[in-house]
């Protein structure tokens, strides 16, 4: 019978210290933790490309949203700019500024309403119209001097000359100047037709005024000759100015009319004739 109070037998130096069940349990637990850590590390490494792809996809979506937002902001800014320009155009063009004075009747601005390619031509036409008004005023002065100098038909010439200034001035503005102005500003060929129609009458009127038939209201060529031959130098000088003005007026207007025909109406007529053809081609396609 063994002594229960005696010390246990010491283990041999050659025995395996790891054979102790407690040690084995600890080792097994540590190995399991290492396996789990390795498994976790391996899984993380395996899943990394998917995570990178997801992050790249998210960045691409964010960039697309930013680009769309910037595009919308640019469109909004463009709309605001267009609206401001329209308001400014209404503010400027909505105000009548012609004729200059306290009671303007309409808006007139070659720089703002006429395309740049046609501004020089339109300016020439406007100067021709202004020169017409000046010529009519000089003709009126010549008619007054005809009456003062004792011309037999001086009264009739003066009455007609007085009428020419407002009537011919207004009709010329409405019938041939304003139509060609609107033709360039609004690109309507109809206004070109009106300009050429009434412009022809204007050239004929200038020729009529150049002749200077007595009682016609013109201090033209015939009255010019009669004043110089009668020794009325001052009246003859103004008749000469009126005659030269009517001649220059008709010549300048004819040149401007030809220039408009070459560079203006052909373009619009070509556009008008080409539009149905293009529409038919579109329909055929």
Short mmCIF file of N, CA and C in Angstrom, two decimals, residues 80-239:
data_model
loop_
_atom_site.label_atom_id
_atom_site.label_comp_id
_atom_site.label_asym_id
_atom_site.label_seq_id
_atom_site.Cartn_x
_atom_site.Cartn_y
_atom_site.Cartn_z
N UNK A 80 -29.54 82.75 -67.03
CA UNK A 80 -29.59 84.04 -66.34
C UNK A 80 -28.96 85.13 -67.20
N UNK A 81 -27.85 84.80 -67.87
CA UNK A 81 -27.20 85.78 -68.75
C UNK A 81 -28.10 86.16 -69.91
N UNK A 82 -28.74 85.14 -70.52
CA UNK A 82 -29.65 85.42 -71.64
C UNK A 82 -30.83 86.27 -71.18
N UNK A 83 -31.33 85.98 -69.99
CA UNK A 83 -32.45 86.76 -69.46
C UNK A 83 -32.04 88.20 -69.21
N UNK A 84 -30.86 88.39 -68.66
CA UNK A 84 -30.38 89.75 -68.42
C UNK A 84 -30.18 90.49 -69.73
N UNK A 85 -29.63 89.80 -70.74
CA UNK A 85 -29.46 90.43 -72.04
C UNK A 85 -30.80 90.81 -72.66
N UNK A 86 -31.77 89.92 -72.51
CA UNK A 86 -33.10 90.22 -73.04
C UNK A 86 -33.72 91.41 -72.32
N UNK A 87 -33.58 91.45 -71.00
CA UNK A 87 -34.10 92.58 -70.25
C UNK A 87 -33.40 93.87 -70.63
N UNK A 88 -32.08 93.79 -70.85
CA UNK A 88 -31.35 94.97 -71.26
C UNK A 88 -31.77 95.42 -72.65
N UNK A 89 -32.01 94.44 -73.53
CA UNK A 89 -32.48 94.77 -74.88
C UNK A 89 -33.84 95.45 -74.83
N UNK A 90 -34.72 94.92 -73.99
CA UNK A 90 -36.05 95.54 -73.86
C UNK A 90 -35.92 96.93 -73.25
N UNK A 91 -35.03 97.06 -72.28
CA UNK A 91 -34.86 98.36 -71.65
C UNK A 91 -34.35 99.40 -72.65
N UNK A 92 -33.41 98.99 -73.49
CA UNK A 92 -32.84 99.92 -74.45
C UNK A 92 -33.76 100.12 -75.65
N UNK A 93 -34.24 99.01 -76.22
CA UNK A 93 -35.01 99.11 -77.44
C UNK A 93 -36.47 99.41 -77.19
N UNK A 94 -36.88 99.28 -75.97
CA UNK A 94 -38.26 99.58 -75.66
C UNK A 94 -38.53 101.07 -75.53
N UNK A 95 -37.49 101.85 -75.55
CA UNK A 95 -37.62 103.28 -75.43
C UNK A 95 -37.48 103.93 -76.81
N UNK A 96 -38.42 104.76 -77.15
CA UNK A 96 -38.33 105.49 -78.41
C UNK A 96 -37.25 106.56 -78.30
N UNK A 97 -36.45 106.68 -79.32
CA UNK A 97 -35.36 107.65 -79.28
C UNK A 97 -35.26 108.47 -80.57
N UNK A 98 -36.23 108.28 -81.48
CA UNK A 98 -36.18 109.00 -82.75
C UNK A 98 -37.57 109.47 -83.12
N UNK A 99 -37.70 110.70 -83.62
CA UNK A 99 -36.63 111.69 -83.83
C UNK A 99 -36.17 112.29 -82.50
N UNK A 100 -34.96 112.78 -82.46
CA UNK A 100 -34.46 113.38 -81.22
C UNK A 100 -35.35 114.55 -80.80
N UNK A 101 -35.62 114.61 -79.54
CA UNK A 101 -36.48 115.68 -79.05
C UNK A 101 -37.37 115.21 -77.94
N UNK A 102 -38.30 116.02 -77.55
CA UNK A 102 -39.17 115.67 -76.41
C UNK A 102 -40.22 114.61 -76.74
N UNK A 103 -40.49 114.38 -78.03
CA UNK A 103 -41.55 113.44 -78.40
C UNK A 103 -41.05 112.43 -79.45
N UNK A 104 -40.17 111.55 -79.05
CA UNK A 104 -39.70 110.53 -80.01
C UNK A 104 -40.82 109.55 -80.34
N UNK A 105 -40.83 109.08 -81.58
CA UNK A 105 -41.90 108.22 -82.06
C UNK A 105 -41.53 106.76 -82.15
N UNK A 106 -40.25 106.45 -82.31
CA UNK A 106 -39.84 105.05 -82.48
C UNK A 106 -38.40 104.89 -82.07
N UNK A 107 -38.00 103.62 -81.97
CA UNK A 107 -36.60 103.32 -81.64
C UNK A 107 -35.82 103.16 -82.93
N UNK A 108 -34.65 103.80 -82.98
CA UNK A 108 -33.82 103.75 -84.17
C UNK A 108 -32.36 103.68 -83.73
N UNK A 109 -31.70 102.57 -84.06
CA UNK A 109 -30.29 102.40 -83.72
C UNK A 109 -29.68 101.41 -84.69
N UNK A 110 -28.91 101.92 -85.64
CA UNK A 110 -28.26 101.05 -86.63
C UNK A 110 -27.28 100.12 -85.94
N UNK A 111 -26.58 100.62 -84.95
CA UNK A 111 -25.57 99.82 -84.25
C UNK A 111 -26.19 98.64 -83.51
N UNK A 112 -27.37 98.84 -82.93
CA UNK A 112 -27.98 97.79 -82.11
C UNK A 112 -28.87 96.84 -82.90
N UNK A 113 -29.52 97.31 -83.95
CA UNK A 113 -30.51 96.51 -84.64
C UNK A 113 -30.08 95.96 -85.99
N UNK A 114 -29.09 96.55 -86.60
CA UNK A 114 -28.67 96.13 -87.93
C UNK A 114 -27.44 95.22 -87.80
N UNK A 115 -27.42 94.07 -88.49
CA UNK A 115 -26.22 93.22 -88.46
C UNK A 115 -24.99 93.98 -88.91
N UNK A 116 -23.87 93.61 -88.33
CA UNK A 116 -22.64 94.36 -88.58
C UNK A 116 -22.27 94.37 -90.06
N UNK A 117 -22.56 93.30 -90.78
CA UNK A 117 -22.20 93.23 -92.20
C UNK A 117 -22.94 94.26 -93.03
N UNK A 118 -24.10 94.75 -92.54
CA UNK A 118 -24.92 95.69 -93.32
C UNK A 118 -24.99 97.07 -92.68
N UNK A 119 -24.24 97.30 -91.64
CA UNK A 119 -24.31 98.59 -90.97
C UNK A 119 -23.80 99.72 -91.84
N UNK A 120 -22.74 99.47 -92.61
CA UNK A 120 -22.20 100.52 -93.48
C UNK A 120 -23.21 100.92 -94.54
N UNK A 121 -23.86 99.93 -95.16
CA UNK A 121 -24.87 100.22 -96.17
C UNK A 121 -26.05 100.97 -95.57
N UNK A 122 -26.49 100.53 -94.39
CA UNK A 122 -27.63 101.18 -93.74
C UNK A 122 -27.28 102.61 -93.33
N UNK A 123 -26.06 102.83 -92.89
CA UNK A 123 -25.62 104.18 -92.55
C UNK A 123 -25.63 105.08 -93.77
N UNK A 124 -25.21 104.54 -94.93
CA UNK A 124 -25.24 105.32 -96.17
C UNK A 124 -26.66 105.70 -96.54
N UNK A 125 -27.59 104.75 -96.41
CA UNK A 125 -28.99 105.04 -96.72
C UNK A 125 -29.54 106.11 -95.78
N UNK A 126 -29.17 106.03 -94.52
CA UNK A 126 -29.65 107.02 -93.56
C UNK A 126 -29.10 108.41 -93.90
N UNK A 127 -27.85 108.48 -94.30
CA UNK A 127 -27.26 109.77 -94.68
C UNK A 127 -27.93 110.32 -95.94
N UNK A 128 -28.28 109.42 -96.87
CA UNK A 128 -28.99 109.86 -98.07
C UNK A 128 -30.35 110.45 -97.69
N UNK A 129 -31.03 109.81 -96.75
CA UNK A 129 -32.32 110.35 -96.33
C UNK A 129 -32.15 111.70 -95.64
N UNK A 130 -31.14 111.83 -94.79
CA UNK A 130 -30.89 113.11 -94.14
C UNK A 130 -30.53 114.17 -95.17
N UNK A 131 -29.76 113.79 -96.18
CA UNK A 131 -29.40 114.73 -97.24
C UNK A 131 -30.64 115.16 -98.03
N UNK A 132 -31.61 114.24 -98.18
CA UNK A 132 -32.86 114.60 -98.83
C UNK A 132 -33.58 115.70 -98.07
N UNK A 133 -33.65 115.57 -96.75
CA UNK A 133 -34.31 116.60 -95.93
C UNK A 133 -33.58 117.94 -96.07
N UNK A 134 -32.25 117.89 -96.07
CA UNK A 134 -31.47 119.12 -96.24
C UNK A 134 -31.73 119.74 -97.61
N UNK A 135 -31.79 118.91 -98.63
CA UNK A 135 -32.05 119.42 -99.98
C UNK A 135 -33.42 120.05 -100.08
N UNK A 136 -34.43 119.43 -99.45
CA UNK A 136 -35.77 120.01 -99.47
C UNK A 136 -35.81 121.36 -98.75
N UNK A 137 -35.03 121.50 -97.69
CA UNK A 137 -34.97 122.79 -96.98
C UNK A 137 -34.30 123.85 -97.85
N UNK A 138 -33.20 123.47 -98.51
CA UNK A 138 -32.54 124.41 -99.42
C UNK A 138 -33.46 124.78 -100.58
N UNK A 139 -34.20 123.78 -101.06
CA UNK A 139 -35.16 124.06 -102.13
C UNK A 139 -36.24 125.05 -101.66
N UNK A 140 -36.66 124.90 -100.38
CA UNK A 140 -37.64 125.83 -99.82
C UNK A 140 -37.07 127.25 -99.79
N UNK A 141 -35.83 127.40 -99.37
CA UNK A 141 -35.19 128.72 -99.36
C UNK A 141 -35.11 129.29 -100.78
N UNK A 142 -34.75 128.39 -101.74
CA UNK A 142 -34.71 128.85 -103.13
C UNK A 142 -36.07 129.29 -103.63
N UNK A 143 -37.14 128.60 -103.23
CA UNK A 143 -38.49 129.00 -103.63
C UNK A 143 -38.87 130.35 -103.03
N UNK A 144 -38.45 130.60 -101.80
CA UNK A 144 -38.71 131.91 -101.18
C UNK A 144 -38.01 133.00 -101.98
N UNK A 145 -36.78 132.76 -102.38
CA UNK A 145 -36.03 133.74 -103.16
C UNK A 145 -36.60 133.90 -104.57
N UNK A 146 -37.19 132.84 -105.10
CA UNK A 146 -37.86 132.98 -106.39
C UNK A 146 -39.01 133.97 -106.29
N UNK A 147 -39.79 133.84 -105.21
CA UNK A 147 -40.90 134.76 -105.00
C UNK A 147 -40.40 136.18 -104.78
N UNK A 148 -39.35 136.33 -103.98
CA UNK A 148 -38.82 137.66 -103.67
C UNK A 148 -38.23 138.31 -104.91
N UNK A 149 -37.61 137.51 -105.77
CA UNK A 149 -36.96 138.05 -106.96
C UNK A 149 -37.94 138.38 -108.08
N UNK A 150 -39.23 138.08 -107.88
CA UNK A 150 -40.23 138.46 -108.86
C UNK A 150 -40.55 137.40 -109.89
N UNK A 151 -40.26 136.15 -109.61
CA UNK A 151 -40.61 135.09 -110.56
C UNK A 151 -42.12 135.04 -110.72
N UNK A 152 -42.57 134.80 -111.97
CA UNK A 152 -44.00 134.84 -112.27
C UNK A 152 -44.76 133.75 -111.53
N UNK A 153 -44.14 132.65 -111.29
CA UNK A 153 -44.79 131.53 -110.59
C UNK A 153 -44.22 131.31 -109.19
N UNK A 154 -43.69 132.37 -108.61
CA UNK A 154 -43.04 132.26 -107.31
C UNK A 154 -43.97 131.79 -106.22
N UNK A 155 -45.22 132.24 -106.24
CA UNK A 155 -46.17 131.84 -105.20
C UNK A 155 -46.48 130.35 -105.25
N UNK A 156 -46.69 129.84 -106.45
CA UNK A 156 -46.97 128.40 -106.59
C UNK A 156 -45.76 127.57 -106.19
N UNK A 157 -44.58 128.03 -106.59
CA UNK A 157 -43.37 127.30 -106.21
C UNK A 157 -43.18 127.29 -104.70
N UNK A 158 -43.46 128.41 -104.06
CA UNK A 158 -43.28 128.47 -102.61
C UNK A 158 -44.28 127.57 -101.90
N UNK A 159 -45.53 127.58 -102.33
CA UNK A 159 -46.53 126.73 -101.68
C UNK A 159 -46.18 125.25 -101.81
N UNK A 160 -45.76 124.82 -102.99
CA UNK A 160 -45.39 123.42 -103.19
C UNK A 160 -44.12 123.08 -102.41
N UNK A 161 -43.17 124.01 -102.39
CA UNK A 161 -41.92 123.75 -101.67
C UNK A 161 -42.16 123.59 -100.18
N UNK A 162 -43.11 124.37 -99.63
CA UNK A 162 -43.43 124.23 -98.21
C UNK A 162 -44.04 122.85 -97.94
N UNK A 163 -44.87 122.40 -98.84
CA UNK A 163 -45.51 121.10 -98.67
C UNK A 163 -44.50 119.95 -98.77
N UNK A 164 -43.48 120.11 -99.62
CA UNK A 164 -42.54 119.02 -99.85
C UNK A 164 -41.77 118.63 -98.59
N UNK A 165 -41.45 119.59 -97.76
CA UNK A 165 -40.59 119.30 -96.61
C UNK A 165 -41.23 118.29 -95.67
N UNK A 166 -42.45 118.51 -95.17
CA UNK A 166 -43.02 117.50 -94.28
C UNK A 166 -43.56 116.28 -95.00
N UNK A 167 -44.19 116.48 -96.17
CA UNK A 167 -44.84 115.36 -96.84
C UNK A 167 -43.81 114.41 -97.45
N UNK A 168 -42.91 114.93 -98.25
CA UNK A 168 -41.90 114.07 -98.87
C UNK A 168 -40.96 113.52 -97.80
N UNK A 169 -40.66 114.33 -96.79
CA UNK A 169 -39.80 113.84 -95.72
C UNK A 169 -40.41 112.64 -95.00
N UNK A 170 -41.69 112.74 -94.65
CA UNK A 170 -42.36 111.64 -93.94
C UNK A 170 -42.57 110.43 -94.83
N UNK A 171 -43.01 110.66 -96.08
CA UNK A 171 -43.27 109.53 -96.98
C UNK A 171 -41.98 108.79 -97.32
N UNK A 172 -40.91 109.52 -97.55
CA UNK A 172 -39.65 108.86 -97.87
C UNK A 172 -39.16 108.02 -96.70
N UNK A 173 -39.36 108.52 -95.49
CA UNK A 173 -38.93 107.75 -94.32
C UNK A 173 -39.77 106.48 -94.16
N UNK A 174 -41.08 106.61 -94.35
CA UNK A 174 -41.97 105.47 -94.12
C UNK A 174 -41.97 104.47 -95.28
N UNK A 175 -41.78 104.95 -96.50
CA UNK A 175 -41.98 104.09 -97.66
C UNK A 175 -40.71 103.45 -98.20
N UNK A 176 -39.55 104.09 -98.00
CA UNK A 176 -38.34 103.41 -98.48
C UNK A 176 -37.21 103.36 -97.46
N UNK A 177 -37.12 104.33 -96.56
CA UNK A 177 -36.04 104.20 -95.57
C UNK A 177 -36.37 103.16 -94.51
N UNK A 178 -37.54 103.29 -93.91
CA UNK A 178 -37.89 102.34 -92.84
C UNK A 178 -38.02 100.91 -93.36
N UNK A 179 -38.56 100.68 -94.55
CA UNK A 179 -38.59 99.30 -95.07
C UNK A 179 -37.23 98.66 -95.20
N UNK A 180 -36.24 99.38 -95.74
CA UNK A 180 -34.92 98.76 -95.87
C UNK A 180 -34.27 98.59 -94.50
N UNK A 181 -34.58 99.47 -93.57
CA UNK A 181 -34.09 99.32 -92.19
C UNK A 181 -34.65 98.04 -91.58
N UNK A 182 -35.96 97.85 -91.72
CA UNK A 182 -36.58 96.63 -91.20
C UNK A 182 -36.13 95.38 -91.94
N UNK A 183 -35.83 95.53 -93.22
CA UNK A 183 -35.37 94.38 -94.00
C UNK A 183 -34.06 93.84 -93.44
N UNK A 184 -33.14 94.72 -93.10
CA UNK A 184 -31.87 94.28 -92.52
C UNK A 184 -32.03 93.87 -91.06
N UNK A 185 -32.89 94.56 -90.33
CA UNK A 185 -33.04 94.27 -88.90
C UNK A 185 -33.81 92.98 -88.66
N UNK A 186 -34.87 92.73 -89.45
CA UNK A 186 -35.75 91.59 -89.22
C UNK A 186 -35.60 90.49 -90.26
N UNK A 187 -34.79 90.75 -91.30
CA UNK A 187 -34.52 89.76 -92.34
C UNK A 187 -35.80 89.29 -93.03
N UNK A 188 -36.65 90.26 -93.39
CA UNK A 188 -37.87 89.97 -94.13
C UNK A 188 -37.71 90.51 -95.55
N UNK A 189 -37.82 89.62 -96.53
CA UNK A 189 -37.63 90.03 -97.92
C UNK A 189 -38.75 90.97 -98.37
N UNK A 190 -39.92 90.90 -97.72
CA UNK A 190 -41.03 91.77 -98.11
C UNK A 190 -40.62 93.24 -98.02
N UNK A 191 -39.85 93.60 -97.00
CA UNK A 191 -39.43 94.98 -96.85
C UNK A 191 -38.48 95.40 -97.97
N UNK A 192 -37.70 94.47 -98.49
CA UNK A 192 -36.86 94.80 -99.63
C UNK A 192 -37.71 95.12 -100.85
N UNK A 193 -38.78 94.37 -101.06
CA UNK A 193 -39.67 94.66 -102.18
C UNK A 193 -40.26 96.06 -102.05
N UNK A 194 -40.68 96.41 -100.85
CA UNK A 194 -41.24 97.75 -100.63
C UNK A 194 -40.19 98.82 -100.89
N UNK A 195 -38.96 98.57 -100.46
CA UNK A 195 -37.89 99.55 -100.68
C UNK A 195 -37.65 99.76 -102.16
N UNK A 196 -37.58 98.70 -102.93
CA UNK A 196 -37.32 98.84 -104.36
C UNK A 196 -38.49 99.49 -105.09
N UNK A 197 -39.70 99.20 -104.67
CA UNK A 197 -40.87 99.79 -105.31
C UNK A 197 -40.90 101.30 -105.09
N UNK A 198 -40.86 101.70 -103.84
CA UNK A 198 -40.97 103.14 -103.55
C UNK A 198 -39.65 103.87 -103.81
N UNK A 199 -38.55 103.14 -103.78
CA UNK A 199 -37.28 103.76 -104.14
C UNK A 199 -37.25 104.19 -105.60
N UNK A 200 -37.94 103.44 -106.46
CA UNK A 200 -38.05 103.82 -107.86
C UNK A 200 -38.81 105.14 -108.02
N UNK A 201 -39.88 105.31 -107.25
CA UNK A 201 -40.62 106.58 -107.27
C UNK A 201 -39.76 107.72 -106.74
N UNK A 202 -38.92 107.42 -105.76
CA UNK A 202 -38.07 108.46 -105.20
C UNK A 202 -37.04 108.95 -106.23
N UNK A 203 -36.46 108.04 -106.98
CA UNK A 203 -35.51 108.43 -108.02
C UNK A 203 -36.22 109.30 -109.07
N UNK A 204 -37.44 108.91 -109.43
CA UNK A 204 -38.21 109.71 -110.39
C UNK A 204 -38.52 111.10 -109.83
N UNK A 205 -38.83 111.18 -108.54
CA UNK A 205 -39.09 112.48 -107.90
C UNK A 205 -37.84 113.35 -107.94
N UNK A 206 -36.69 112.76 -107.67
CA UNK A 206 -35.44 113.54 -107.71
C UNK A 206 -35.17 114.08 -109.11
N UNK A 207 -35.45 113.27 -110.13
CA UNK A 207 -35.29 113.75 -111.51
C UNK A 207 -36.26 114.89 -111.80
N UNK A 208 -37.48 114.76 -111.34
CA UNK A 208 -38.49 115.81 -111.53
C UNK A 208 -38.06 117.10 -110.85
N UNK A 209 -37.55 117.00 -109.64
CA UNK A 209 -37.12 118.19 -108.91
C UNK A 209 -35.85 118.78 -109.53
N UNK A 210 -35.03 117.97 -110.13
CA UNK A 210 -33.81 118.46 -110.77
C UNK A 210 -34.14 119.35 -111.97
N UNK A 211 -35.19 119.03 -112.71
CA UNK A 211 -35.56 119.81 -113.89
C UNK A 211 -35.98 121.22 -113.50
N UNK A 212 -36.77 121.35 -112.46
CA UNK A 212 -37.16 122.67 -111.95
C UNK A 212 -38.20 123.37 -112.80
N UNK A 213 -39.25 122.65 -113.15
CA UNK A 213 -40.34 123.26 -113.93
C UNK A 213 -41.01 124.34 -113.09
N UNK A 214 -41.28 125.51 -113.66
CA UNK A 214 -41.98 126.56 -112.90
C UNK A 214 -43.32 126.09 -112.38
N UNK A 215 -43.68 126.53 -111.20
CA UNK A 215 -44.91 126.19 -110.48
C UNK A 215 -44.90 124.76 -109.94
N UNK A 216 -43.79 124.05 -110.07
CA UNK A 216 -43.70 122.69 -109.56
C UNK A 216 -43.20 122.64 -108.11
N UNK A 217 -42.78 123.76 -107.60
CA UNK A 217 -42.22 123.80 -106.26
C UNK A 217 -40.75 123.46 -106.22
N UNK A 218 -40.11 123.39 -107.36
CA UNK A 218 -38.70 123.03 -107.43
C UNK A 218 -37.88 124.22 -107.89
N UNK A 219 -36.83 124.49 -107.14
CA UNK A 219 -35.86 125.51 -107.55
C UNK A 219 -34.77 124.84 -108.36
N UNK A 220 -35.19 124.12 -109.40
CA UNK A 220 -34.27 123.31 -110.19
C UNK A 220 -33.66 124.05 -111.35
N UNK A 221 -33.31 123.28 -112.38
CA UNK A 221 -32.48 123.78 -113.46
C UNK A 221 -33.14 124.93 -114.23
N UNK A 222 -34.42 124.77 -114.58
CA UNK A 222 -35.08 125.82 -115.36
C UNK A 222 -35.16 127.11 -114.56
N UNK A 223 -35.57 127.04 -113.32
CA UNK A 223 -35.60 128.25 -112.48
C UNK A 223 -34.20 128.78 -112.22
N UNK A 224 -33.23 127.89 -112.13
CA UNK A 224 -31.84 128.32 -111.97
C UNK A 224 -31.41 129.20 -113.14
N UNK A 225 -31.68 128.75 -114.35
CA UNK A 225 -31.27 129.51 -115.54
C UNK A 225 -31.99 130.86 -115.59
N UNK A 226 -33.29 130.84 -115.28
CA UNK A 226 -34.05 132.09 -115.33
C UNK A 226 -33.54 133.10 -114.31
N UNK A 227 -33.11 132.65 -113.13
CA UNK A 227 -32.63 133.58 -112.11
C UNK A 227 -31.27 134.18 -112.51
N UNK A 228 -30.40 133.38 -113.04
CA UNK A 228 -29.10 133.92 -113.43
C UNK A 228 -29.23 134.85 -114.64
N UNK A 229 -30.05 134.46 -115.59
CA UNK A 229 -30.24 135.34 -116.76
C UNK A 229 -30.94 136.63 -116.37
N UNK A 230 -31.75 136.61 -115.35
CA UNK A 230 -32.44 137.82 -114.90
C UNK A 230 -31.61 138.66 -113.96
N UNK A 231 -30.41 138.21 -113.62
CA UNK A 231 -29.53 138.98 -112.76
C UNK A 231 -29.78 138.80 -111.28
N UNK A 232 -30.56 137.83 -110.90
CA UNK A 232 -30.83 137.56 -109.47
C UNK A 232 -29.83 136.51 -108.98
N UNK A 233 -28.68 136.99 -108.57
CA UNK A 233 -27.56 136.10 -108.26
C UNK A 233 -27.85 135.25 -107.02
N UNK A 234 -28.35 135.86 -105.96
CA UNK A 234 -28.59 135.12 -104.72
C UNK A 234 -29.61 134.02 -104.95
N UNK A 235 -30.70 134.35 -105.61
CA UNK A 235 -31.72 133.34 -105.91
C UNK A 235 -31.14 132.27 -106.81
N UNK A 236 -30.29 132.68 -107.77
CA UNK A 236 -29.67 131.71 -108.66
C UNK A 236 -28.74 130.76 -107.92
N UNK A 237 -28.02 131.29 -106.91
CA UNK A 237 -27.11 130.44 -106.13
C UNK A 237 -27.89 129.36 -105.38
N UNK A 238 -28.98 129.75 -104.72
CA UNK A 238 -29.76 128.75 -103.98
C UNK A 238 -30.46 127.78 -104.92
N UNK A 239 -30.87 128.27 -106.08
CA UNK A 239 -31.43 127.35 -107.07
C UNK A 239 -30.36 126.37 -107.54
#
